XYZ file of C-alpha atoms in Angstrom:
495
model
C 129.962 10.882 -38.249
C 126.598 9.358 -39.214
C 126.516 6.096 -41.101
C 125.616 6.427 -44.805
C 122.114 5.414 -45.810
C 121.943 1.928 -47.358
C 120.062 2.148 -50.667
C 118.616 -0.483 -53.012
C 118.337 0.692 -56.639
C 115.564 -0.861 -58.747
C 116.285 -0.018 -62.386
C 116.861 -1.727 -65.690
C 120.411 -1.832 -67.050
C 121.270 1.177 -69.174
C 122.121 4.872 -69.118
C 119.514 5.740 -66.490
C 120.822 3.182 -63.993
C 124.439 4.284 -64.499
C 123.560 7.907 -63.814
C 121.541 6.999 -60.742
C 124.394 4.871 -59.374
C 126.762 7.826 -59.791
C 124.257 10.177 -58.157
C 123.883 7.917 -55.113
C 127.657 7.761 -54.754
C 127.973 11.557 -54.989
C 125.184 11.947 -52.408
C 127.161 9.863 -49.898
C 124.843 6.848 -49.903
C 125.873 3.194 -49.667
C 124.579 1.346 -52.730
C 123.626 -2.173 -51.637
C 122.629 -3.462 -55.027
C 121.323 -2.250 -58.408
C 118.868 -4.835 -59.770
C 116.359 -5.151 -62.575
C 113.016 -5.844 -60.877
C 112.046 -8.128 -63.750
C 114.978 -10.516 -63.216
C 115.854 -9.881 -59.565
C 115.125 -12.107 -56.609
C 112.631 -10.032 -54.623
C 112.955 -12.095 -51.433
C 116.744 -11.845 -51.523
C 116.638 -8.103 -52.172
C 114.156 -7.491 -49.354
C 116.378 -9.504 -46.990
C 119.091 -6.855 -47.431
C 116.908 -4.557 -45.270
C 117.775 -1.302 -47.062
C 117.032 2.017 -45.456
C 115.910 3.519 -48.765
C 114.794 2.333 -52.203
C 115.251 4.335 -55.406
C 113.021 3.234 -58.314
C 113.650 4.272 -61.911
C 110.126 4.145 -63.309
C 109.436 2.897 -66.817
C 106.650 0.738 -68.308
C 108.812 -2.380 -68.593
C 109.221 -2.788 -64.810
C 105.834 -1.662 -63.486
C 104.330 -5.147 -63.284
C 107.478 -6.543 -61.656
C 107.324 -3.942 -58.869
C 104.378 -5.769 -57.326
C 106.798 -8.414 -56.076
C 108.499 -5.689 -53.997
C 105.285 -4.476 -52.320
C 106.472 -5.594 -48.869
C 109.462 -3.296 -49.228
C 107.761 -0.379 -50.996
C 104.954 -0.213 -48.416
C 107.211 -0.498 -45.360
C 106.835 2.771 -43.376
C 110.404 2.387 -42.100
C 111.834 2.492 -45.641
C 112.317 5.732 -47.580
C 110.960 5.139 -51.097
C 111.892 7.518 -53.933
C 110.745 7.431 -57.548
C 112.484 8.874 -60.592
C 111.585 8.622 -64.258
C 114.136 6.526 -66.151
C 113.863 8.629 -69.292
C 114.522 11.844 -67.364
C 117.396 10.296 -65.402
C 119.084 9.088 -68.612
C 119.408 12.590 -70.063
C 120.119 14.474 -66.810
C 123.632 15.969 -66.795
C 125.629 19.054 -65.920
C 123.929 21.573 -63.685
C 120.699 19.541 -63.551
C 122.579 16.440 -62.419
C 124.455 18.339 -59.691
C 121.233 19.916 -58.481
C 119.478 16.537 -58.372
C 122.359 15.075 -56.337
C 121.955 17.843 -53.724
C 118.236 17.137 -53.449
C 118.870 13.403 -53.262
C 121.375 13.891 -50.438
C 118.889 16.115 -48.576
C 116.188 13.436 -48.765
C 118.474 10.605 -47.750
C 119.925 12.487 -44.773
C 116.759 14.288 -43.696
C 117.893 17.898 -43.994
C 116.972 20.889 -46.143
C 120.441 22.025 -47.260
C 120.149 21.973 -51.052
C 122.278 25.037 -51.873
C 125.484 24.602 -53.859
C 128.838 25.257 -52.126
C 129.517 28.954 -51.619
C 125.832 29.893 -51.813
C 125.194 30.044 -48.098
C 122.819 32.626 -46.729
C 124.124 36.175 -46.410
C 123.033 36.172 -42.774
C 125.402 33.361 -41.833
C 128.155 35.757 -40.677
C 125.942 38.067 -38.680
C 125.997 37.823 -34.879
C 123.030 36.108 -33.337
C 120.987 37.858 -30.671
C 121.745 36.860 -27.108
C 121.048 37.930 -23.534
C 121.783 41.488 -22.476
C 124.978 42.046 -20.462
C 124.493 41.948 -16.705
C 125.010 45.382 -15.136
C 126.754 45.708 -11.773
C 124.013 47.622 -10.006
C 123.601 47.933 -6.238
C 120.349 49.650 -5.153
C 121.928 50.384 -1.776
C 124.534 52.608 -3.420
C 121.986 55.337 -4.175
C 122.258 58.305 -1.727
C 118.612 59.206 -1.185
C 119.547 62.015 1.225
C 121.731 63.734 -1.348
C 118.983 63.501 -3.934
C 116.470 65.016 -1.500
C 118.838 67.874 -0.672
C 119.365 68.680 -4.338
C 115.604 68.693 -4.924
C 115.154 71.057 -1.964
C 117.752 73.463 -3.379
C 116.138 73.489 -6.787
C 112.686 74.128 -5.308
C 113.814 77.596 -4.202
C 114.012 78.670 -7.834
C 110.374 77.704 -8.573
C 108.203 80.919 -8.903
C 105.729 81.378 -6.070
C 103.763 84.390 -7.480
C 100.740 83.906 -9.780
C 98.871 86.971 -11.138
C 95.082 87.058 -11.359
C 93.058 89.440 -13.504
C 90.004 89.718 -11.274
C 88.123 92.360 -9.260
C 88.505 91.703 -5.576
C 86.744 94.639 -3.985
C 88.889 96.413 -1.450
C 91.493 93.692 -1.413
C 93.237 94.394 -4.673
C 91.636 97.224 -6.520
C 90.572 97.294 -10.121
C 94.036 96.722 -11.582
C 94.336 93.245 -10.090
C 96.383 91.920 -7.213
C 99.209 89.458 -6.901
C 99.032 86.076 -5.182
C 101.092 87.460 -2.299
C 98.445 90.202 -1.840
C 95.508 87.843 -1.807
C 97.151 85.010 0.179
C 99.380 86.481 2.916
C 101.933 84.300 4.626
C 100.854 82.097 7.487
C 103.134 81.697 10.459
C 105.234 78.548 10.316
C 105.238 75.857 12.929
C 108.084 75.405 15.363
C 109.934 78.570 14.338
C 109.905 77.705 10.628
C 109.590 80.353 7.950
C 106.049 81.644 7.236
C 104.024 79.696 4.664
C 101.537 81.157 2.165
C 97.996 81.152 3.573
C 94.388 81.995 2.758
C 93.655 84.702 5.328
C 93.692 87.450 2.722
C 91.054 85.962 0.460
C 87.928 88.064 0.075
C 84.693 86.393 1.168
C 82.370 85.346 -1.632
C 79.520 87.548 -0.426
C 81.803 90.612 -0.487
C 82.902 90.124 -4.074
C 81.658 92.604 -6.700
C 80.254 90.670 -9.644
C 78.827 93.728 -11.407
C 81.274 93.362 -14.325
C 80.492 89.745 -14.972
C 78.455 90.478 -18.095
C 75.174 88.980 -16.812
C 72.742 91.704 -18.008
C 73.577 94.074 -15.092
C 72.351 91.571 -12.503
C 74.636 91.346 -9.450
C 74.556 89.705 -6.066
C 74.918 91.885 -2.995
C 75.006 89.647 0.048
C 71.512 88.532 1.002
C 69.809 91.407 -0.811
C 68.611 89.177 -3.672
C 68.823 89.872 -7.360
C 70.177 93.309 -8.207
C 67.538 95.635 -9.537
C 64.689 94.087 -7.502
C 63.686 95.060 -3.978
C 64.597 92.622 -1.306
C 61.808 90.141 -0.674
C 60.238 90.508 -4.116
C 58.430 87.309 -5.177
C 58.822 86.230 -8.747
C 55.511 84.823 -10.026
C 55.589 81.216 -11.243
C 54.945 80.925 -14.993
C 51.663 79.452 -16.133
C 51.721 75.768 -16.941
C 50.412 74.098 -20.071
C 47.458 71.834 -19.167
C 49.110 69.049 -21.149
C 52.336 69.335 -19.134
C 52.865 66.558 -16.589
C 52.335 68.063 -13.158
C 49.529 69.142 -10.832
C 47.255 70.135 -13.730
C 47.300 66.737 -15.442
C 43.781 65.517 -16.274
C 42.481 62.592 -18.239
C 38.933 63.937 -18.484
C 37.765 65.403 -21.774
C 36.381 68.520 -20.055
C 39.223 68.820 -17.507
C 36.680 68.280 -14.783
C 37.717 66.332 -11.670
C 37.220 62.615 -11.917
C 34.806 62.701 -8.982
C 32.368 64.893 -10.918
C 32.102 62.714 -14.032
C 28.680 61.609 -15.164
C 28.434 57.851 -14.649
C 24.682 57.605 -15.034
C 24.930 56.121 -18.525
C 23.499 52.564 -18.405
C 24.366 49.582 -20.587
C 21.691 48.789 -23.170
C 21.321 45.048 -22.564
C 18.805 44.593 -25.372
C 21.147 46.091 -27.915
C 24.026 44.035 -26.549
C 21.984 40.838 -26.779
C 21.024 41.593 -30.352
C 24.675 42.144 -31.255
C 25.664 38.867 -29.646
C 23.022 37.028 -31.628
C 21.568 35.197 -28.645
C 24.913 33.777 -27.623
C 24.833 32.513 -24.041
C 27.393 30.778 -21.848
C 24.739 29.437 -19.501
C 22.760 26.260 -20.063
C 19.132 26.683 -21.062
C 17.031 25.428 -18.160
C 13.804 25.505 -20.201
C 14.678 22.445 -22.369
C 16.974 19.462 -22.607
C 20.535 19.867 -23.665
C 20.997 18.592 -27.205
C 24.482 17.131 -27.648
C 26.468 18.413 -30.630
C 27.409 15.787 -33.166
C 31.040 14.686 -33.141
C 33.084 15.887 -36.118
C 33.667 13.314 -38.798
C 37.083 11.666 -38.824
C 39.265 12.922 -41.691
C 39.897 10.494 -44.470
C 43.446 9.859 -45.745
C 43.850 10.072 -49.487
C 46.720 7.640 -49.980
C 46.973 8.331 -53.697
C 47.270 12.086 -53.183
C 49.857 11.616 -50.442
C 51.890 9.278 -52.659
C 51.821 11.831 -55.465
C 53.117 14.546 -53.149
C 55.898 12.330 -51.788
C 56.980 11.225 -55.235
C 60.418 12.601 -56.027
C 61.363 13.333 -52.406
C 64.720 11.942 -51.260
C 66.311 11.252 -47.897
C 69.830 11.723 -49.336
C 72.323 13.814 -47.461
C 72.048 17.384 -48.849
C 75.784 17.786 -48.263
C 76.674 14.856 -50.521
C 77.715 15.251 -54.121
C 74.749 15.641 -56.482
C 72.437 17.024 -53.759
C 72.181 20.622 -52.692
C 74.983 23.039 -53.539
C 78.108 22.109 -55.459
C 80.966 21.113 -53.170
C 84.605 21.747 -54.021
C 87.636 19.537 -54.549
C 91.425 19.425 -54.142
C 93.395 19.764 -57.388
C 97.034 18.623 -57.324
C 99.370 19.912 -60.037
C 102.682 18.079 -60.581
C 105.158 17.074 -63.269
C 108.871 16.295 -63.424
C 110.011 15.185 -60.005
C 106.381 15.066 -58.888
C 105.632 11.325 -58.475
C 107.499 11.113 -55.186
C 105.874 14.306 -53.896
C 102.401 13.072 -54.927
C 103.068 9.793 -53.147
C 103.977 11.607 -49.917
C 100.942 13.880 -50.195
C 98.472 11.040 -50.742
C 100.093 8.981 -48.007
C 99.319 11.754 -45.510
C 95.561 11.932 -46.203
C 93.003 10.101 -44.073
C 90.456 7.514 -45.232
C 87.432 9.748 -44.618
C 88.798 12.850 -46.343
C 85.766 14.970 -47.171
C 86.553 16.091 -50.740
C 87.654 14.496 -54.035
C 91.369 14.725 -54.875
C 92.060 15.408 -58.564
C 95.698 14.814 -59.542
C 97.107 16.160 -62.802
C 100.582 14.580 -63.183
C 102.234 14.789 -66.594
C 104.070 11.588 -67.564
C 106.261 11.251 -70.628
C 105.317 7.585 -71.075
C 101.613 8.144 -70.497
C 101.124 4.875 -68.556
C 98.573 6.264 -66.120
C 97.023 2.880 -65.375
C 100.330 1.726 -63.885
C 100.693 5.033 -62.039
C 97.315 4.480 -60.389
C 98.398 1.030 -59.221
C 101.611 2.382 -57.723
C 99.887 5.249 -55.940
C 97.252 2.928 -54.502
C 100.021 1.255 -52.498
C 100.816 4.565 -50.785
C 97.277 5.821 -50.139
C 94.463 4.661 -47.869
C 92.045 6.406 -50.238
C 90.824 4.565 -53.331
C 92.843 5.690 -56.368
C 91.189 5.713 -59.790
C 91.845 6.952 -63.302
C 89.351 9.654 -64.311
C 87.184 8.649 -67.275
C 84.946 10.788 -69.475
C 81.373 11.021 -68.071
C 82.607 9.777 -64.708
C 81.855 11.690 -61.504
C 84.333 12.979 -58.904
C 83.615 11.302 -55.575
C 84.557 12.429 -52.098
C 87.336 10.549 -50.277
C 88.665 9.339 -53.635
C 91.812 10.143 -55.627
C 91.221 10.666 -59.357
C 94.215 10.923 -61.714
C 93.361 13.112 -64.722
C 95.127 12.061 -67.923
C 95.802 14.720 -70.606
C 92.638 15.906 -72.340
C 90.310 15.227 -69.392
C 88.922 18.036 -67.262
C 85.982 18.644 -64.904
C 82.765 20.644 -65.318
C 79.886 21.575 -63.033
C 76.951 19.317 -63.912
C 73.962 19.960 -61.603
C 75.853 19.976 -58.308
C 78.255 17.306 -59.578
C 81.865 17.507 -60.742
C 81.827 15.447 -63.934
C 84.802 14.465 -66.077
C 84.578 15.506 -69.736
C 86.791 15.454 -72.812
C 88.708 18.728 -73.047
C 89.966 17.966 -76.552
C 93.341 19.394 -77.424
C 92.980 22.319 -74.995
C 94.907 22.067 -71.723
C 91.870 23.044 -69.659
C 92.518 23.517 -65.959
C 88.940 22.933 -64.811
C 89.355 25.613 -62.135
C 86.322 27.518 -63.416
C 84.052 24.596 -62.434
C 85.187 24.634 -58.793
C 83.547 26.717 -56.052
C 86.601 28.672 -54.891
C 85.516 28.982 -51.269
C 85.351 25.186 -50.889
C 88.372 24.124 -52.994
C 92.151 23.866 -52.714
C 95.011 23.881 -55.238
C 98.296 22.143 -54.417
C 101.319 22.813 -56.649
C 104.157 20.272 -56.465
C 107.444 19.805 -58.299
C 107.083 20.139 -62.071
C 103.668 21.854 -61.989
C 102.691 23.865 -65.073
C 103.805 27.453 -64.559
C 101.081 28.651 -66.958
C 98.487 27.821 -64.292
C 100.018 30.084 -61.633
C 97.977 33.163 -62.567
C 94.720 31.190 -62.510
C 95.697 29.752 -59.142
C 96.294 33.269 -57.779
C 92.855 34.302 -59.055
C 91.348 31.311 -57.261
C 93.146 32.332 -54.063
C 91.695 35.843 -54.357
C 88.246 34.256 -54.640
C 88.724 32.258 -51.428
C 90.476 29.032 -52.480
C 93.244 27.482 -50.381
C 96.461 27.509 -52.468
C 99.488 25.534 -51.235
C 102.921 24.884 -52.715
C 105.687 22.386 -52.112
C 108.814 23.848 -50.523
C 110.947 25.022 -53.487
C 114.165 23.614 -52.021
C 112.766 20.051 -52.192
C 111.563 20.336 -55.820
C 113.387 19.140 -58.912
C 111.449 21.640 -61.066
C 110.521 24.542 -58.796
C 109.500 27.162 -61.378
C 105.763 27.110 -60.608
C 106.044 26.709 -56.821
C 108.627 29.506 -56.624
C 106.292 31.809 -58.540
C 103.413 30.938 -56.203
C 105.484 31.455 -53.071
C 106.470 34.850 -54.442
C 102.757 35.686 -54.734
C 102.103 34.777 -51.098
C 101.263 31.049 -51.198
C 102.083 28.911 -48.154
C 104.823 26.342 -48.843
C 105.792 23.168 -46.972
C 106.833 19.576 -47.542
C 104.174 17.278 -49.096
C 103.407 15.513 -45.814
C 102.748 18.850 -44.102
C 100.584 19.973 -47.028
C 98.428 16.873 -46.480
C 97.887 17.884 -42.855
C 96.892 21.391 -43.977
C 94.218 19.847 -46.216
C 92.924 17.692 -43.349
C 92.728 20.772 -41.140
C 90.756 22.578 -43.885
C 88.121 19.804 -43.984
C 88.256 18.104 -40.566
C-alpha cells in the first residue's frame, strides 16, 4: 500500500482550519503540522519537507506567505489553495465532495465519484483476442472438392438460343447453339466437345433485314443496289476547309503567280520617319549630345513624405489588425486551477491572458502577487485606460472589461454591468478557458464565440469544485482537460 502524502497546512486558527484538518484526515493524508503563517517558523516548517502544502487564503496571511516562497515555488511540492471563508462554511454533501477531489489531487488519480456510483460499464466483459481455431490446411481433400465440382458441371445448360438469320444454316426461325456449333471430336477417345465448324462464314450471311435502308452486302459485289465497280464521286470541298485546296492568297491564285512588282516608296518612308537615320552623317562633324542634368534631391519634400511612417512590427498590438487574447473564467475552487494554467505557459506566449477570477474578499493585489510566483509571465492587475499586452497576464477585477480601441485591447470601466468583453475580441484569434467556478451565464456567449472560430476549452469536470459551467460547455462540445494540459493546448494554438 502506498505511503500517505505528507501535508503541511498553512491556515489561521478557526473554523476553516478545523474543517481542512478533518478533510485531510478523511482524504487519507498525513498532516505534518497546521500553522498560522503569521506566527509560524518558516525555516522550521520548510525543514519538514512536506510533499504537499494546503493554503487557506485570507487577507490576514497574504503578506506572511512570502516567507514560504521557497516551499510554494518548489516544483517537487504539490501546492493547493482554498479560500478560508468558503472552507469555514463547507459541510454536508459539499464537504464530502471536496474530500473526494482533495484525495484525487493528493494521490494523482481521477476517481472522484462517491461509493456506489461506479460506471455502468464496469461489469461488462472487456474485448480480447479471438479464440484460436484448430485448423489444418492439409486436412482439406482437394480431390473430393474437384470431383464434386465436376459432377455439378453436368447440370449446367449447354444450349443457348440465338434469334438471328443464318442463311442455309438455320433458317428464318432461328437455330440452336448445337445447330450452329457442332461437336468437335475429343482427344484421346474423350467425348466430343462443342466446336465452331458449323458457323456460317461472314460473307455468306444475309444482312438484308438489318434495317439499313435496304443496303446489303453480298460477298465482294459491293453495296447492294449499285453495280459492281461503281465509283462514288467524292463530294466537293469548301475552299476554306483545310486540305489540298487551302490558299492564303486573296484571289486563290497560286503563290508563284502573285504580283510582287510593287516597290517601296523610299521618299514617302523617309518623310514618315522624319529624317531619322541610324548612320552617322559623313558630311559634318558629330555634335555630342549634352549629358542630362543630375536630379536634385528635395530633402524637405522627402521628409514631409516620410513623416508619420513607422518601422513598428505590423503584427504587434496597436499596429495593423486587432489581435486576439486568451480569457480565463474562474471562481470558487479556481485559484488552484488558474495557478496550474499560468504555470504551464511559456515566457514568449504570443497573446495577452485576461483572467476573471471572482474573489469574495476582493484582495486582487495580493492575488496578483501570489500568481506571479507560479508564472514566468509578468502578472498585473488590469487598470482602467490600460492596454492588454502580449505575453502578459492581466487579472480583471469586477467592473473592468476590454474594448477594441484602434487595434488595441483597452481596459475600461464597465460600471455595474458584468460585461464579458467577448464582443471586443476577434473570434478567430482568441480563446476562452473555463475553469472551476466560472460564471454559467457566460456559457451561451462562449458557444457563440466558438461558432465564430474561437478556441473554447474547459477544465475536466471531475477535478472542479464548482463544475456547473464547465459541464455545460462540455455538453455543448467543448474540449476538456486538466489545467496543465489546457496550457499546452494554448501554446499549440500560438506556437
